[in-house]
Amino acid sequence: MAATGGEFPDVLDMHGLAAVLKVSHEWVRTRVKRREIPFTRLGKRMVRFTPEHVDAILAAGDQPALNGPLAARPTGPQAVPDLPPTRPVDIRRSRASARPSTPVDVRRKAGAA
């Protein structure tokens, strides 16, 4: 049995789901069109939602606490993976190597497209 099963009828249409979730009908319609939420299609245009669909929609939106007393704290020291030694890279370039050795003609040629 669904956790929210007693709060609404067994099957909802788009307007009913929008009312339960307190969102607009357009929000529900867009998510159905993009297939981002679970639903049952009874015909070409008839879409219905069961209590299990509503529970899945709500569960998909659950976000873990990142701060505060309900946030999951790491237990114990965090291991840092061993990385192979790398050579330092000199990212500085000299002025001479930055300039091309020969001048480049940037003008268009008359016959080129």
mmCIF file of C-alpha atoms in Angstrom:
data_model
loop_
_atom_site.group_PDB
_atom_site.id
_atom_site.type_symbol
_atom_site.label_atom_id
_atom_site.label_comp_id
_atom_site.label_asym_id
_atom_site.label_seq_id
_atom_site.Cartn_x
_atom_site.Cartn_y
_atom_site.Cartn_z
ATOM 1 C CA MET A 1 0.000 0.000 0.000
ATOM 2 C CA ALA A 2 1.282 3.436 -0.856
ATOM 3 C CA ALA A 3 2.288 5.798 1.936
ATOM 4 C CA THR A 4 0.139 8.600 0.515
ATOM 5 C CA GLY A 5 -2.736 6.313 -0.536
ATOM 6 C CA GLY A 6 -5.295 7.775 1.888
ATOM 7 C CA GLU A 7 -4.834 11.385 0.795
ATOM 8 C CA PHE A 8 -6.478 11.113 -2.650
ATOM 9 C CA PRO A 9 -8.597 8.753 -4.751
ATOM 10 C CA ASP A 10 -7.125 5.610 -6.287
ATOM 11 C CA VAL A 11 -6.512 7.125 -9.722
ATOM 12 C CA LEU A 12 -5.795 10.747 -10.622
ATOM 13 C CA ASP A 13 -5.870 12.647 -13.878
ATOM 14 C CA MET A 14 -3.424 15.470 -14.668
ATOM 15 C CA HIS A 15 -5.502 18.097 -12.879
ATOM 16 C CA GLY A 16 -5.850 15.872 -9.817
ATOM 17 C CA LEU A 17 -2.107 15.198 -9.681
ATOM 18 C CA ALA A 18 -1.409 18.916 -10.046
ATOM 19 C CA ALA A 19 -3.702 19.596 -7.077
ATOM 20 C CA VAL A 20 -2.062 16.906 -4.909
ATOM 21 C CA LEU A 21 1.474 18.066 -5.736
ATOM 22 C CA LYS A 22 0.458 21.744 -5.568
ATOM 23 C CA VAL A 23 1.907 22.478 -8.997
ATOM 24 C CA SER A 24 0.342 23.763 -12.191
ATOM 25 C CA HIS A 25 -1.416 21.537 -14.706
ATOM 26 C CA GLU A 26 1.158 22.732 -17.262
ATOM 27 C CA TRP A 27 4.001 21.430 -15.062
ATOM 28 C CA VAL A 28 2.398 17.962 -15.008
ATOM 29 C CA ARG A 29 1.609 18.036 -18.745
ATOM 30 C CA THR A 30 5.187 19.004 -19.626
ATOM 31 C CA ARG A 31 6.689 16.247 -17.446
ATOM 32 C CA VAL A 32 4.348 13.653 -18.995
ATOM 33 C CA LYS A 33 5.211 14.829 -22.510
ATOM 34 C CA ARG A 34 8.945 14.538 -21.723
ATOM 35 C CA ARG A 35 8.304 11.206 -19.905
ATOM 36 C CA GLU A 36 10.027 12.536 -16.787
ATOM 37 C CA ILE A 37 7.392 11.215 -14.365
ATOM 38 C CA PRO A 38 5.669 7.806 -14.225
ATOM 39 C CA PHE A 39 2.108 7.544 -15.548
ATOM 40 C CA THR A 40 -0.368 5.169 -17.150
ATOM 41 C CA ARG A 41 -1.718 5.982 -20.603
ATOM 42 C CA LEU A 42 -5.268 4.733 -21.133
ATOM 43 C CA GLY A 43 -5.680 6.140 -24.623
ATOM 44 C CA LYS A 44 -4.061 8.638 -26.887
ATOM 45 C CA ARG A 45 -4.743 11.533 -24.505
ATOM 46 C CA MET A 46 -5.981 9.906 -21.294
ATOM 47 C CA VAL A 47 -3.197 9.840 -18.711
ATOM 48 C CA ARG A 48 -3.733 8.582 -15.164
ATOM 49 C CA PHE A 49 -1.623 8.401 -12.016
ATOM 50 C CA THR A 50 -1.848 5.743 -9.294
ATOM 51 C CA PRO A 51 -0.749 6.218 -5.667
ATOM 52 C CA GLU A 52 2.441 4.313 -6.561
ATOM 53 C CA HIS A 53 3.149 6.818 -9.344
ATOM 54 C CA VAL A 54 2.706 9.701 -6.899
ATOM 55 C CA ASP A 55 5.031 8.032 -4.378
ATOM 56 C CA ALA A 56 7.662 7.548 -7.118
ATOM 57 C CA ILE A 57 7.359 11.197 -8.202
ATOM 58 C CA LEU A 58 7.792 12.398 -4.635
ATOM 59 C CA ALA A 59 10.676 9.983 -3.963
ATOM 60 C CA ALA A 60 12.484 11.163 -7.106
ATOM 61 C CA GLY A 61 12.513 14.678 -5.702
ATOM 62 C CA ASP A 62 14.010 13.712 -2.322
ATOM 63 C CA GLN A 63 17.201 15.597 -1.621
ATOM 64 C CA PRO A 64 19.695 14.627 1.105
ATOM 65 C CA ALA A 65 20.577 17.157 3.776
ATOM 66 C CA LEU A 66 23.991 18.632 3.036
ATOM 67 C CA ASN A 67 24.268 20.864 6.111
ATOM 68 C CA GLY A 68 22.837 20.820 9.596
ATOM 69 C CA PRO A 69 22.116 18.045 12.082
ATOM 70 C CA LEU A 70 20.521 15.682 9.524
ATOM 71 C CA ALA A 71 23.479 15.755 7.156
ATOM 72 C CA ALA A 72 25.435 12.531 6.836
ATOM 73 C CA ARG A 73 28.812 12.925 8.472
ATOM 74 C CA PRO A 74 31.821 10.993 7.190
ATOM 75 C CA THR A 75 32.870 8.307 9.637
ATOM 76 C CA GLY A 76 36.617 8.037 10.055
ATOM 77 C CA PRO A 77 39.503 9.456 8.079
ATOM 78 C CA GLN A 78 39.055 9.918 4.369
ATOM 79 C CA ALA A 79 41.528 7.997 2.236
ATOM 80 C CA VAL A 80 43.334 9.860 -0.514
ATOM 81 C CA PRO A 81 44.138 7.635 -3.503
ATOM 82 C CA ASP A 82 47.797 7.167 -4.349
ATOM 83 C CA LEU A 83 48.614 8.936 -7.586
ATOM 84 C CA PRO A 84 51.657 8.196 -9.732
ATOM 85 C CA PRO A 85 54.323 10.900 -9.588
ATOM 86 C CA THR A 86 54.158 13.431 -12.402
ATOM 87 C CA ARG A 87 56.712 15.799 -13.824
ATOM 88 C CA PRO A 88 56.127 19.476 -13.189
ATOM 89 C CA VAL A 89 55.000 21.317 -16.287
ATOM 90 C CA ASP A 90 56.303 24.776 -17.088
ATOM 91 C CA ILE A 91 53.300 26.728 -18.344
ATOM 92 C CA ARG A 92 55.277 29.868 -19.043
ATOM 93 C CA ARG A 93 56.167 30.499 -22.656
ATOM 94 C CA SER A 94 58.867 32.812 -23.905
ATOM 95 C CA ARG A 95 57.876 35.733 -26.097
ATOM 96 C CA ALA A 96 59.857 34.373 -29.028
ATOM 97 C CA SER A 97 58.023 31.055 -29.089
ATOM 98 C CA ALA A 98 54.628 32.758 -28.860
ATOM 99 C CA ARG A 99 55.110 34.646 -32.124
ATOM 100 C CA PRO A 100 55.138 32.856 -35.476
ATOM 101 C CA SER A 101 58.535 32.847 -37.138
ATOM 102 C CA THR A 102 57.192 33.969 -40.506
ATOM 103 C CA PRO A 103 54.533 36.596 -41.148
ATOM 104 C CA VAL A 104 51.094 35.284 -42.022
ATOM 105 C CA ASP A 105 49.019 36.925 -44.766
ATOM 106 C CA VAL A 106 45.458 37.238 -43.408
ATOM 107 C CA ARG A 107 44.007 39.070 -46.406
ATOM 108 C CA ARG A 108 41.583 37.194 -48.640
ATOM 109 C CA LYS A 109 42.708 36.300 -52.051
ATOM 110 C CA ALA A 110 40.552 37.672 -54.872
ATOM 111 C CA GLY A 111 39.482 34.294 -56.326
ATOM 112 C CA ALA A 112 38.984 32.362 -53.053
ATOM 113 C CA ALA A 113 35.443 31.755 -51.828
#
